Amino acid sequence: MKIETQAVHAGRRIDSATGAVTPPIHLSTTFERHPDGDYPLGFSYAREGNPTRRALEECLAALEGGKEALAFSSGLAVATALLQGLEPGDHVIAPDDLYYGLRQLIGGVFAKWPLQTSYVDMTDVAGVRAAVRPTTRLVLIETPSNPLMKITDLAAVAHIAREANAISVCDGTFTTPVLQRPLDWGVDMVWHSTTKYIGGHSDMTGGALVTRYDNYLFERARKSLIFGGAVPSPFDCWLTLRGASTLPWRMRAHSGNAQALAEFLQRHPAVERVYYPGLPEHTGHEIARRQMSGWGGMLSFQVRGGRETAIAVAARVRLFTRATSLGGPHSLIEHRASVEGRDSKTPQNLLRVSIGLEHFDDLIADLQQALR
Ligand SMILES: Cc1ncc(COP(=O)(O)O)c(C=O)c1O
């Protein structure tokens, strides 16, 4: 089945009690035990599972082409559960421009685990191979990366992880399964901040982990979810499932708008450099062409001048909103180094934008006047 059809149907059933076409939200925290002591319908207590959450998990597993999915209360709750599955002293390979929240999690919360972490430039496959140690257990991938939109060769890095007996996990937040399905390239698992494109409306917080096959890190993440308790609410699951229905069409619109903006920015004399994988000049364009079916709604650009010039451009926007996050209908702009704080390696004149679902003519007009 094509992804547009799966997005509407996977995980959903007509409600047998009422005939409702749209799935109900199950708020019950507890479920009836049968006289023989069993739970034949599969649910006993809401932290362990709930029908609305189950529907979302089935939908996400289908969209990614995975065996099974777990829904969490946020993207970083997924990452926490994954890292909790590692043993003290285990080695992790991560991109040198890893999403800063995850870098904080590894360096802050898990510092006392402790984990050994090598941050490497994942565009350099030989460098990834050289970083492998006998204790490497997890290889984290982000492609396109955040905010420099670097492209990692999924098949090559998944192969290195497999040879090292480590598990590869890709952050699919920027692309969603509509534009890139890492499991098809041999990656073991995908995680998402569903807060972004999958939810799609900037009105819920959630995360998900999808696996291609049974493995110990997935099983440990399941335990962390159920007994650690970072479970999503039924309402958030329902909102995410609703967002998933329109995901393929929204991703197409985000990508089309972002391509138009990228081409406009590239021609603009006030812009030094544009980072967007859909531009033929992008260093990862050829690999991206192979493994992505569209370029997505995220792009970054460096303004000619320094930090103050970039901040002044962001201050002048009228239609874009100065806000962090991504994946919703509103176009957002942020001075990324300010968001990431003092340790940030992001260029000081870089602005990151999440291109929304407005008409691209209006978005271009807004950036035109802001860049004046
Ligand atoms: C690429 C990426 N991955 C993961 C996350 C974390 O997700 P959440 O905020 O839902 O915990 C974010 C959040 O901004 C993100 O941008």
Short mmCIF file of C-alpha atoms and ligand atoms in Angstrom, two decimals:
data_model
loop_
_atom_site.label_atom_id
_atom_site.label_comp_id
_atom_site.label_asym_id
_atom_site.label_seq_id
_atom_site.Cartn_x
_atom_site.Cartn_y
_atom_site.Cartn_z
CA MET A 1 0.00 0.00 0.00
CA LYS A 2 1.18 3.53 -0.74
CA ILE A 3 2.10 5.80 2.15
CA GLU A 4 -0.84 8.21 1.55
CA THR A 5 -3.24 5.29 2.04
CA GLN A 6 -1.39 3.92 5.06
CA ALA A 7 -1.38 7.39 6.63
CA VAL A 8 -5.19 7.39 6.57
CA HIS A 9 -5.88 3.74 7.40
CA ALA A 10 -3.03 2.11 9.36
CA GLY A 11 -3.94 1.45 12.99
CA ARG A 12 -7.52 2.65 12.52
CA ARG A 13 -10.65 0.51 12.62
CA ILE A 14 -14.34 1.41 12.54
CA ASP A 15 -15.35 1.45 16.22
CA SER A 16 -17.29 -1.79 16.73
CA ALA A 17 -19.44 -0.38 19.55
CA THR A 18 -20.68 2.75 17.71
CA GLY A 19 -19.67 2.59 14.04
CA ALA A 20 -17.60 5.78 14.54
CA VAL A 21 -15.29 6.33 11.56
CA THR A 22 -12.89 8.59 13.46
CA PRO A 23 -11.26 6.59 16.27
CA PRO A 24 -12.50 7.47 19.76
CA ILE A 25 -10.14 8.76 22.48
CA HIS A 26 -9.93 6.13 25.21
CA LEU A 27 -9.43 7.91 28.52
CA SER A 28 -9.94 4.93 30.82
CA THR A 29 -6.89 4.22 32.96
CA THR A 30 -8.03 0.71 33.86
CA PHE A 31 -9.59 -2.19 31.98
CA GLU A 32 -11.82 -5.07 33.10
CA ARG A 33 -10.25 -8.37 34.01
CA HIS A 34 -12.25 -11.41 32.85
CA PRO A 35 -13.56 -13.92 35.42
CA ASP A 36 -10.72 -16.29 34.49
CA GLY A 37 -8.22 -13.54 35.45
CA ASP A 38 -7.11 -12.73 31.90
CA TYR A 39 -7.16 -9.51 29.92
CA PRO A 40 -8.27 -10.99 26.58
CA LEU A 41 -8.51 -7.56 24.90
CA GLY A 42 -4.85 -6.85 25.68
CA PHE A 43 -5.22 -3.85 27.99
CA SER A 44 -5.01 -3.77 31.77
CA TYR A 45 -3.67 -0.37 32.90
CA ALA A 46 -3.08 2.82 30.92
CA ARG A 47 0.63 3.23 31.67
CA GLU A 48 1.21 -0.17 30.06
CA GLY A 49 -0.99 0.47 27.06
CA ASN A 50 -4.19 2.03 25.85
CA PRO A 51 -6.20 1.56 22.63
CA THR A 52 -5.53 5.09 21.35
CA ARG A 53 -1.79 4.69 21.93
CA ARG A 54 -1.87 1.24 20.31
CA ALA A 55 -3.56 2.69 17.20
CA LEU A 56 -0.85 5.36 16.93
CA GLU A 57 1.94 2.80 17.39
CA GLU A 58 0.48 0.57 14.67
CA CYS A 59 0.18 3.52 12.31
CA LEU A 60 3.79 4.69 12.87
CA ALA A 61 5.20 1.17 12.50
CA ALA A 62 3.38 0.83 9.17
CA LEU A 63 4.54 4.23 7.88
CA GLU A 64 8.19 3.44 8.68
CA GLY A 65 7.98 -0.12 7.33
CA GLY A 66 8.94 -1.36 10.81
CA LYS A 67 7.94 -4.34 12.93
CA GLU A 68 6.78 -2.43 15.98
CA ALA A 69 6.59 1.08 17.44
CA LEU A 70 6.43 2.59 20.93
CA ALA A 71 4.84 6.00 21.56
CA PHE A 72 6.38 8.24 24.23
CA SER A 73 5.51 11.54 25.90
CA SER A 74 8.23 13.47 24.00
CA GLY A 75 11.06 12.95 21.55
CA LEU A 76 13.69 13.24 24.25
CA ALA A 77 11.81 10.69 26.37
CA VAL A 78 12.56 8.22 23.54
CA ALA A 79 16.25 9.14 23.59
CA THR A 80 16.30 8.78 27.40
CA ALA A 81 14.79 5.29 27.18
CA LEU A 82 17.32 4.30 24.50
CA LEU A 83 20.31 5.50 26.53
CA GLN A 84 18.94 3.82 29.67
CA GLY A 85 19.25 0.54 27.78
CA LEU A 86 23.03 0.91 27.58
CA GLU A 87 25.46 -0.44 30.17
CA PRO A 88 27.82 1.87 32.06
CA GLY A 89 30.95 2.35 29.93
CA ASP A 90 29.24 1.54 26.63
CA HIS A 91 30.44 3.61 23.70
CA VAL A 92 28.13 5.71 21.53
CA ILE A 93 28.97 7.26 18.15
CA ALA A 94 27.02 10.45 17.41
CA PRO A 95 27.13 13.21 14.77
CA ASP A 96 29.30 16.22 15.67
CA ASP A 97 26.29 18.48 15.13
CA LEU A 98 23.85 16.23 17.03
CA TYR A 99 20.55 17.91 18.01
CA TYR A 100 21.64 20.02 20.97
CA GLY A 101 18.92 18.69 23.32
CA LEU A 102 20.22 15.15 22.90
CA ARG A 103 23.78 16.36 23.38
CA GLN A 104 22.68 17.95 26.66
CA LEU A 105 21.01 14.69 27.66
CA ILE A 106 24.14 12.63 26.97
CA GLY A 107 26.56 15.15 28.50
CA GLY A 108 24.40 16.18 31.44
CA VAL A 109 21.93 13.55 32.59
CA PHE A 110 23.95 10.51 31.46
CA ALA A 111 27.35 11.87 32.51
CA LYS A 112 27.20 9.84 35.70
CA TRP A 113 26.15 6.64 33.90
CA PRO A 114 28.80 7.08 32.43
CA LEU A 115 28.71 6.62 28.67
CA GLN A 116 31.68 7.07 26.34
CA THR A 117 30.67 9.22 23.38
CA SER A 118 32.55 10.06 20.16
CA TYR A 119 31.15 12.98 18.18
CA VAL A 120 32.17 12.55 14.55
CA ASP A 121 31.47 14.17 11.20
CA MET A 122 29.13 11.55 9.76
CA THR A 123 29.55 12.83 6.21
CA ASP A 124 32.99 11.17 6.47
CA VAL A 125 32.25 7.43 6.39
CA ALA A 126 35.90 6.51 7.02
CA GLY A 127 35.83 8.74 10.11
CA VAL A 128 32.77 6.88 11.42
CA ARG A 129 34.54 3.55 10.87
CA ALA A 130 37.65 4.83 12.65
CA ALA A 131 35.55 5.85 15.67
CA VAL A 132 34.33 2.28 16.30
CA ARG A 133 35.60 0.67 19.51
CA PRO A 134 35.10 -2.85 20.89
CA THR A 135 32.56 -1.30 23.30
CA THR A 136 30.52 0.56 20.65
CA ARG A 137 26.86 -0.34 21.14
CA LEU A 138 24.90 2.53 19.63
CA VAL A 139 25.35 4.65 16.50
CA LEU A 140 23.12 7.74 16.41
CA ILE A 141 22.38 9.25 12.99
CA GLU A 142 20.72 12.53 11.98
CA THR A 143 20.23 13.24 8.32
CA PRO A 144 19.65 16.02 7.37
CA SER A 145 21.32 17.27 10.53
CA ASN A 146 20.24 20.18 12.64
CA PRO A 147 20.87 23.02 11.79
CA LEU A 148 23.58 22.55 9.12
CA MET A 149 21.54 20.06 7.08
CA LYS A 150 24.52 17.73 6.62
CA ILE A 151 23.66 14.48 4.86
CA THR A 152 24.77 11.09 6.17
CA ASP A 153 24.91 8.02 3.92
CA LEU A 154 22.38 5.82 5.75
CA ALA A 155 23.33 2.52 4.11
CA ALA A 156 27.07 3.03 4.71
CA VAL A 157 26.75 4.00 8.39
CA ALA A 158 24.18 1.25 9.08
CA HIS A 159 26.65 -1.23 7.58
CA ILE A 160 29.47 0.00 9.83
CA ALA A 161 27.20 -0.31 12.89
CA ARG A 162 26.16 -3.84 11.91
CA GLU A 163 29.77 -4.95 11.44
CA ALA A 164 30.60 -3.48 14.87
CA ASN A 165 27.70 -5.37 16.45
CA ALA A 166 26.17 -2.04 17.42
CA ILE A 167 22.62 -0.80 16.88
CA SER A 168 22.04 2.13 14.52
CA VAL A 169 19.24 4.58 15.29
CA CYS A 170 18.27 7.49 13.04
CA ASP A 171 16.37 10.61 14.13
CA GLY A 172 13.56 10.84 11.58
CA THR A 173 12.05 14.07 12.90
CA PHE A 174 13.08 16.36 9.99
CA THR A 175 12.11 13.98 7.21
CA THR A 176 9.30 11.75 8.52
CA PRO A 177 8.77 8.40 6.76
CA VAL A 178 7.24 10.33 3.88
CA LEU A 179 10.60 11.68 2.70
CA GLN A 180 13.03 9.08 4.04
CA ARG A 181 12.63 5.59 5.51
CA PRO A 182 15.92 4.74 7.25
CA LEU A 183 14.83 1.14 7.94
CA ASP A 184 14.76 0.52 4.17
CA TRP A 185 18.48 1.41 4.12
CA GLY A 186 19.39 -1.11 6.82
CA VAL A 187 19.18 1.20 9.84
CA ASP A 188 17.93 -0.75 12.88
CA MET A 189 15.59 1.77 14.49
CA VAL A 190 14.13 5.24 13.90
CA TRP A 191 13.06 7.72 16.54
CA HIS A 192 10.89 10.79 16.20
CA SER A 193 9.86 13.90 17.94
CA THR A 194 6.22 13.59 16.85
CA THR A 195 5.85 17.09 18.32
CA LYS A 196 7.03 18.25 14.90
CA TYR A 197 5.77 17.17 11.46
CA ILE A 198 3.88 14.03 12.45
CA GLY A 199 1.69 15.87 14.97
CA GLY A 200 1.98 18.68 12.48
CA HIS A 201 0.07 21.50 14.19
CA SER A 202 2.38 22.66 17.03
CA ASP A 203 -0.21 21.62 19.61
CA MET A 204 1.10 18.44 21.27
CA THR A 205 4.36 16.94 22.54
CA GLY A 206 5.28 13.35 21.75
CA GLY A 207 7.89 10.89 20.56
CA ALA A 208 8.12 7.46 18.99
CA LEU A 209 10.61 4.66 18.49
CA VAL A 210 10.17 2.26 15.57
CA THR A 211 12.19 -0.92 15.14
CA ARG A 212 12.84 -3.08 12.10
CA TYR A 213 13.23 -6.27 14.17
CA ASP A 214 13.27 -7.47 17.80
CA ASN A 215 16.40 -6.29 19.61
CA TYR A 216 17.49 -5.81 23.20
CA LEU A 217 17.62 -1.99 23.07
CA PHE A 218 14.01 -1.84 21.85
CA GLU A 219 12.91 -4.24 24.61
CA ARG A 220 14.78 -2.20 27.24
CA ALA A 221 13.19 1.00 25.86
CA ARG A 222 9.78 -0.67 26.24
CA LYS A 223 10.59 -1.41 29.88
CA SER A 224 11.75 2.17 30.46
CA LEU A 225 8.53 3.44 28.88
CA ILE A 226 6.20 1.25 30.93
CA PHE A 227 8.03 1.34 34.26
CA GLY A 228 9.68 4.75 33.87
CA GLY A 229 6.28 6.11 32.91
CA ALA A 230 7.08 8.64 30.13
CA VAL A 231 3.84 7.69 28.38
CA PRO A 232 1.84 10.00 26.11
CA SER A 233 -1.70 11.02 27.06
CA PRO A 234 -4.56 9.48 25.05
CA PHE A 235 -5.44 12.95 23.74
CA ASP A 236 -1.88 13.56 22.50
CA CYS A 237 -1.91 10.12 20.84
CA TRP A 238 -5.17 11.01 19.15
CA LEU A 239 -3.85 14.37 17.94
CA THR A 240 -0.73 12.67 16.58
CA LEU A 241 -2.81 10.06 14.78
CA ARG A 242 -4.95 12.80 13.27
CA GLY A 243 -1.80 14.64 12.18
CA ALA A 244 -0.47 11.46 10.58
CA SER A 245 -3.53 11.26 8.27
CA THR A 246 -2.46 14.35 6.32
CA LEU A 247 1.31 13.92 6.74
CA PRO A 248 2.19 12.91 3.13
CA TRP A 249 0.34 15.90 1.67
CA ARG A 250 1.72 18.34 4.20
CA MET A 251 5.30 17.14 3.65
CA ARG A 252 4.89 17.75 -0.07
CA ALA A 253 3.68 21.30 0.58
CA HIS A 254 6.45 22.01 3.14
CA SER A 255 9.05 20.73 0.66
CA GLY A 256 7.70 22.74 -2.28
CA ASN A 257 7.63 25.95 -0.22
CA ALA A 258 11.13 25.35 1.19
CA GLN A 259 12.60 24.71 -2.28
CA ALA A 260 11.18 28.02 -3.51
CA LEU A 261 12.55 29.86 -0.45
CA ALA A 262 15.96 28.20 -0.79
CA GLU A 263 16.26 29.26 -4.42
CA PHE A 264 15.19 32.82 -3.54
CA LEU A 265 17.69 33.05 -0.67
CA GLN A 266 20.50 31.65 -2.78
CA ARG A 267 20.08 34.51 -5.26
CA HIS A 268 19.82 37.20 -2.59
CA PRO A 269 22.89 39.48 -2.25
CA ALA A 270 22.45 39.78 1.54
CA VAL A 271 22.75 36.00 1.97
CA GLU A 272 26.17 34.37 2.30
CA ARG A 273 25.20 30.69 2.19
CA VAL A 274 22.07 28.52 2.12
CA TYR A 275 21.89 25.02 3.61
CA TYR A 276 19.14 23.00 1.89
CA PRO A 277 19.60 19.47 0.49
CA GLY A 278 17.35 20.26 -2.48
CA LEU A 279 19.94 22.67 -3.92
CA PRO A 280 22.30 20.95 -6.39
CA GLU A 281 25.18 22.92 -4.78
CA HIS A 282 24.51 21.31 -1.37
CA THR A 283 27.47 19.07 -0.49
CA GLY A 284 25.19 16.12 0.34
CA HIS A 285 22.81 16.57 -2.59
CA GLU A 286 23.79 13.36 -4.44
CA ILE A 287 23.41 11.12 -1.38
CA ALA A 288 20.20 12.92 -0.47
CA ARG A 289 18.84 12.25 -3.98
CA ARG A 290 19.43 8.55 -3.43
CA GLN A 291 17.89 8.15 0.00
CA MET A 292 15.27 10.92 0.20
CA SER A 293 12.13 11.31 -1.88
CA GLY A 294 11.78 15.03 -1.07
CA TRP A 295 13.85 17.68 0.67
CA GLY A 296 11.66 18.74 3.57
CA GLY A 297 10.65 22.01 5.13
CA MET A 298 13.80 22.88 7.11
CA LEU A 299 16.53 25.17 5.87
CA SER A 300 19.24 27.38 7.33
CA PHE A 301 21.06 30.37 5.89
CA GLN A 302 23.95 32.60 6.83
CA VAL A 303 23.39 36.31 6.48
CA ARG A 304 26.25 38.51 5.22
CA GLY A 305 27.58 40.28 8.29
CA GLY A 306 27.70 38.83 11.78
CA ARG A 307 25.52 37.85 14.67
CA GLU A 308 23.88 41.28 15.05
CA THR A 309 22.92 41.44 11.35
CA ALA A 310 21.30 37.99 11.55
CA ILE A 311 19.40 38.90 14.72
CA ALA A 312 18.26 42.15 13.06
CA VAL A 313 16.88 40.19 10.08
CA ALA A 314 14.94 37.91 12.44
CA ALA A 315 13.66 41.00 14.28
CA ARG A 316 12.16 42.46 11.07
CA VAL A 317 10.00 39.51 9.97
CA ARG A 318 6.25 40.09 9.95
CA LEU A 319 4.75 36.81 8.69
CA PHE A 320 7.39 34.39 10.00
CA THR A 321 7.18 33.94 13.78
CA ARG A 322 10.34 34.19 15.88
CA ALA A 323 10.06 30.87 17.69
CA THR A 324 11.88 27.58 18.07
CA SER A 325 10.57 24.16 17.00
CA LEU A 326 9.39 23.09 13.55
CA GLY A 327 6.92 21.10 11.55
CA GLY A 328 3.73 23.11 12.10
CA PRO A 329 1.64 25.17 9.67
CA HIS A 330 3.27 28.48 10.71
CA SER A 331 6.68 29.43 9.32
CA LEU A 332 9.17 29.96 12.14
CA ILE A 333 12.58 31.64 12.26
CA GLU A 334 15.26 31.51 14.92
CA HIS A 335 18.81 32.64 15.57
CA ARG A 336 20.01 29.12 16.26
CA ALA A 337 23.21 29.94 18.18
CA SER A 338 21.16 31.91 20.74
CA VAL A 339 18.86 28.92 21.25
CA GLU A 340 21.77 26.52 21.67
CA GLY A 341 23.58 28.73 24.19
CA ARG A 342 27.24 29.35 24.96
CA ASP A 343 28.57 25.93 23.82
CA SER A 344 26.96 26.29 20.38
CA LYS A 345 29.18 25.58 17.37
CA THR A 346 26.55 26.94 14.98
CA PRO A 347 27.76 29.98 12.96
CA GLN A 348 26.70 33.21 14.68
CA ASN A 349 25.21 34.64 11.47
CA LEU A 350 22.97 31.60 10.87
CA LEU A 351 19.18 31.70 10.90
CA ARG A 352 17.19 28.46 10.87
CA VAL A 353 13.72 28.43 9.40
CA SER A 354 10.88 25.93 9.51
CA ILE A 355 8.88 26.60 6.37
CA GLY A 356 5.17 26.29 7.02
CA LEU A 357 2.13 25.92 4.87
CA GLU A 358 1.51 29.56 3.91
CA HIS A 359 1.86 30.53 0.22
CA PHE A 360 5.54 30.79 -0.73
CA ASP A 361 4.99 34.17 -2.47
CA ASP A 362 4.01 35.66 0.91
CA LEU A 363 6.95 34.01 2.67
CA ILE A 364 9.40 35.28 0.04
CA ALA A 365 7.93 38.80 0.29
CA ASP A 366 8.43 38.71 4.08
CA LEU A 367 12.08 37.60 3.84
CA GLN A 368 12.66 40.13 1.06
CA GLN A 369 11.62 43.02 3.31
CA ALA A 370 13.46 41.54 6.35
CA LEU A 371 16.72 41.22 4.39
CA ARG A 372 16.56 44.78 3.03
C1 LIG B 1 15.63 16.90 15.35
C2 LIG B 1 14.99 16.80 16.72
N1 LIG B 1 15.01 15.62 17.36
C3 LIG B 1 14.47 15.49 18.58
C4 LIG B 1 13.89 16.56 19.25
C5 LIG B 1 13.34 16.38 20.65
O1 LIG B 1 11.96 16.27 20.64
P1 LIG B 1 10.99 16.76 21.82
O2 LIG B 1 11.12 18.25 21.91
O3 LIG B 1 9.65 16.28 21.38
O4 LIG B 1 11.46 16.11 23.07
C6 LIG B 1 13.85 17.80 18.61
C7 LIG B 1 13.25 18.95 19.29
O5 LIG B 1 13.39 20.09 18.90
C8 LIG B 1 14.43 17.92 17.32
O6 LIG B 1 14.45 19.10 16.66
#
